[in-house]
Tab-separated table of N, CA and C in Angstrom:
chain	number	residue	atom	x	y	z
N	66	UNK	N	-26.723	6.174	23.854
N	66	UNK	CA	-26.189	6.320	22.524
N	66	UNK	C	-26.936	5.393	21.555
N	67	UNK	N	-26.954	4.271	22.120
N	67	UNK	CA	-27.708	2.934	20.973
N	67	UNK	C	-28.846	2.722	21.672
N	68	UNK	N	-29.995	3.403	21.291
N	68	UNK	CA	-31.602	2.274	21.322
N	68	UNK	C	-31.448	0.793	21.659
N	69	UNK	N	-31.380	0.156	20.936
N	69	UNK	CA	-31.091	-1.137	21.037
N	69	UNK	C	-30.021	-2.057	20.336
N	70	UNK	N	-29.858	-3.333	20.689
N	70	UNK	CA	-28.821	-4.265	20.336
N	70	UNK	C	-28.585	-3.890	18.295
N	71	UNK	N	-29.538	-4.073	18.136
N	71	UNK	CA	-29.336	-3.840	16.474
N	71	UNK	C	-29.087	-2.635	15.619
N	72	UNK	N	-29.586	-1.674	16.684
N	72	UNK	CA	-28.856	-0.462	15.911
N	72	UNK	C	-27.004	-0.500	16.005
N	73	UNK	N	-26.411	-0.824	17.676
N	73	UNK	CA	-25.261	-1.213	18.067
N	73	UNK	C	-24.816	-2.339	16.658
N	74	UNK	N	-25.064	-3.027	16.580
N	74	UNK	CA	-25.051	-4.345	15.423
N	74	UNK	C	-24.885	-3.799	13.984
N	75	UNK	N	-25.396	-2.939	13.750
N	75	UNK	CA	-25.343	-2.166	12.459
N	75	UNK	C	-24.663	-1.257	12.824
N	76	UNK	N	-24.301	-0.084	13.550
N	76	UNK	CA	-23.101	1.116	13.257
N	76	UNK	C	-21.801	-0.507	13.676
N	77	UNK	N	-21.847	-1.307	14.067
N	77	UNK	CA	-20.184	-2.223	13.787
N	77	UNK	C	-20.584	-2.483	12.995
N	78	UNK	N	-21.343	-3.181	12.125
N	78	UNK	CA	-21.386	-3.794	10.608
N	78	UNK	C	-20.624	-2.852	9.750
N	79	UNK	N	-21.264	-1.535	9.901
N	79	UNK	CA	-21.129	-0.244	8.719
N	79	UNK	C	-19.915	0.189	9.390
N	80	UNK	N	-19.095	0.210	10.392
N	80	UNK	CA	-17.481	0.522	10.648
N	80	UNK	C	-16.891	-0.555	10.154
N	81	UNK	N	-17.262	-1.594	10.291
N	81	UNK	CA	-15.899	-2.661	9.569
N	81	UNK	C	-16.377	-2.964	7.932
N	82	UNK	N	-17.427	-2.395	7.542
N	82	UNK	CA	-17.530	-2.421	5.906
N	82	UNK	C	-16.713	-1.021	5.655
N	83	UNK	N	-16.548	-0.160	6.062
N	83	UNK	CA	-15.823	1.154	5.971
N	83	UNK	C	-14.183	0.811	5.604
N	84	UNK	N	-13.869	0.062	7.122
N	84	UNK	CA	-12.283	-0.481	6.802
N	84	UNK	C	-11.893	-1.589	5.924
N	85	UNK	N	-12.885	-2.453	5.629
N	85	UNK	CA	-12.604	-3.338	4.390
N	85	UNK	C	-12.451	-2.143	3.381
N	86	UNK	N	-13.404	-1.596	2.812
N	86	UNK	CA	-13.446	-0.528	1.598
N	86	UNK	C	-12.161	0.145	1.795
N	87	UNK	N	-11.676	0.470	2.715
N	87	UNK	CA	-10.476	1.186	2.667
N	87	UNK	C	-8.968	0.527	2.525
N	88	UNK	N	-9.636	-1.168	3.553
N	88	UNK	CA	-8.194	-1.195	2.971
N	88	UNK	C	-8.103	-1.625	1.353
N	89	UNK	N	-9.184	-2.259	0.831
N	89	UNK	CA	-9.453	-2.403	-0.374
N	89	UNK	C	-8.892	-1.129	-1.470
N	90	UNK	N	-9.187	-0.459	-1.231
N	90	UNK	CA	-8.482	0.699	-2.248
N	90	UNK	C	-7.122	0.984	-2.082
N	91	UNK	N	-6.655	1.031	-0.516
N	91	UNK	CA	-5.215	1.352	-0.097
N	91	UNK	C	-4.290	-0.031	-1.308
N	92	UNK	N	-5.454	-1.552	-1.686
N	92	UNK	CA	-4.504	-2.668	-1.585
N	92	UNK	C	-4.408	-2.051	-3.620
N	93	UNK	N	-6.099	-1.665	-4.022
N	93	UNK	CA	-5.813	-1.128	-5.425
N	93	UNK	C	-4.996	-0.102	-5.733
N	94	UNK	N	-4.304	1.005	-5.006
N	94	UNK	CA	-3.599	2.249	-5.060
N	94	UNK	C	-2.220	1.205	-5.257
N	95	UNK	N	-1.691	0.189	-4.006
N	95	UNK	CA	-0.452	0.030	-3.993
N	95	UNK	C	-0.288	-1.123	-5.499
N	96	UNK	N	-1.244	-1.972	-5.894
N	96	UNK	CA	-0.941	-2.576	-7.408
N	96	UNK	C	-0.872	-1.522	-8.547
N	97	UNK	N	-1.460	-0.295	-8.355
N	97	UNK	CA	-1.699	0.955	-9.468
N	97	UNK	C	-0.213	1.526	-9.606
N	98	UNK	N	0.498	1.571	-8.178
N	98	UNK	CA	1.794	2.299	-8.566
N	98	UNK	C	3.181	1.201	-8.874
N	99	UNK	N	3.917	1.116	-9.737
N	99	UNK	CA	4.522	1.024	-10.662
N	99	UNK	C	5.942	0.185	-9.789
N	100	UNK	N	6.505	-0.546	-9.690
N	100	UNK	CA	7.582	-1.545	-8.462
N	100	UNK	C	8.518	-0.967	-8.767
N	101	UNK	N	9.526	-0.785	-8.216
N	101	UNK	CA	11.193	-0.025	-8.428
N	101	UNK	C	11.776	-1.367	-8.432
N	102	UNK	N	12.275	-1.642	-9.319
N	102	UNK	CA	13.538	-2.290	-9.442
N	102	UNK	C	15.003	-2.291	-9.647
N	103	UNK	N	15.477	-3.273	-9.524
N	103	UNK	CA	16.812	-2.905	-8.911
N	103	UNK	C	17.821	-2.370	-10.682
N	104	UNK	N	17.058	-2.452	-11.733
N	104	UNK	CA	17.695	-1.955	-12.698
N	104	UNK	C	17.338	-0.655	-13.144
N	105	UNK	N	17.850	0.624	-14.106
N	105	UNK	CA	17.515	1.571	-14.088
N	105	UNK	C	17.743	1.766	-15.468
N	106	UNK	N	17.751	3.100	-16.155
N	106	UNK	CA	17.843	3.085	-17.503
N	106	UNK	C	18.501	1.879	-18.415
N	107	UNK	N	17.892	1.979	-19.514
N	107	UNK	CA	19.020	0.976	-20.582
N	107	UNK	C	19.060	-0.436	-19.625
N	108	UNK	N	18.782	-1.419	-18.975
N	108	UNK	CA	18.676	-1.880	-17.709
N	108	UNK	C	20.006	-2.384	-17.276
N	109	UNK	N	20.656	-1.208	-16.678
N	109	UNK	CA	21.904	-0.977	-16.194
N	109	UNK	C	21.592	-1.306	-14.523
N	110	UNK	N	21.937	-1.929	-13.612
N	110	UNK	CA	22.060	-2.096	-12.064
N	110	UNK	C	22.854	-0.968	-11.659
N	111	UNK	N	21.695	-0.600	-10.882
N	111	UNK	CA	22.146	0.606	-9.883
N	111	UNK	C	22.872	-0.045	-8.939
N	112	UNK	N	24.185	0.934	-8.619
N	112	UNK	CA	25.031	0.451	-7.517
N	112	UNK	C	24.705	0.493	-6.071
N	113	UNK	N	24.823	-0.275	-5.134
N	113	UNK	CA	24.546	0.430	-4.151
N	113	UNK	C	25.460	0.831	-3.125
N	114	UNK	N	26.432	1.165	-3.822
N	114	UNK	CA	27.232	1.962	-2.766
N	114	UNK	C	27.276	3.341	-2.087
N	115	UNK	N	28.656	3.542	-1.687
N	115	UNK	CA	28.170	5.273	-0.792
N	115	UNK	C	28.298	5.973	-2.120
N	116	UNK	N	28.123	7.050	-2.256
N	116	UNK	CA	27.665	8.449	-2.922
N	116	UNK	C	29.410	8.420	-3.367
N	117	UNK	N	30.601	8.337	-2.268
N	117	UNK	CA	32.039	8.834	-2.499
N	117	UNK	C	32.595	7.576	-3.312
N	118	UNK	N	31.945	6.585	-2.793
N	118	UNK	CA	32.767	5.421	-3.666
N	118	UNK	C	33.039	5.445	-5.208
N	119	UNK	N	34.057	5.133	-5.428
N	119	UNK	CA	34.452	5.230	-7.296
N	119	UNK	C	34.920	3.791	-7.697
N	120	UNK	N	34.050	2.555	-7.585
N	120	UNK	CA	34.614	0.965	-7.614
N	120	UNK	C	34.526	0.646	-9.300
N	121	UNK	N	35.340	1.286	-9.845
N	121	UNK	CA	35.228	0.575	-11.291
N	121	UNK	C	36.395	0.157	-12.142
């Protein structure tokens, strides 16, 4: 498969520059999308109760 030590040496160089680059974008995608917080319109706190509960 590998000629020699340095071709081996370079396809790992160029696989782990691949997964840096990737996780690099995965880390720019997750700052690009927008944080949920725990307030919601008008910044009213969403409840977190069950769906049936009526606590007011």
């Amino acid at each position: 498969m590998f000629v020699n030590d340095a071709e081996f040496l370079l396809s790992v160089h160029r696989t782990h520059l691949a997964e840096l680059r990737a996780d690099a974008a995965a880390d720019r995608l997750a700052r690009s999308l927008p944080h949920r917080s725990a307030r919601g319109w008008l910044s009213r706190r969403h409840r977190s109760g069950r769906p049936g509960d009526s606590r007011r």
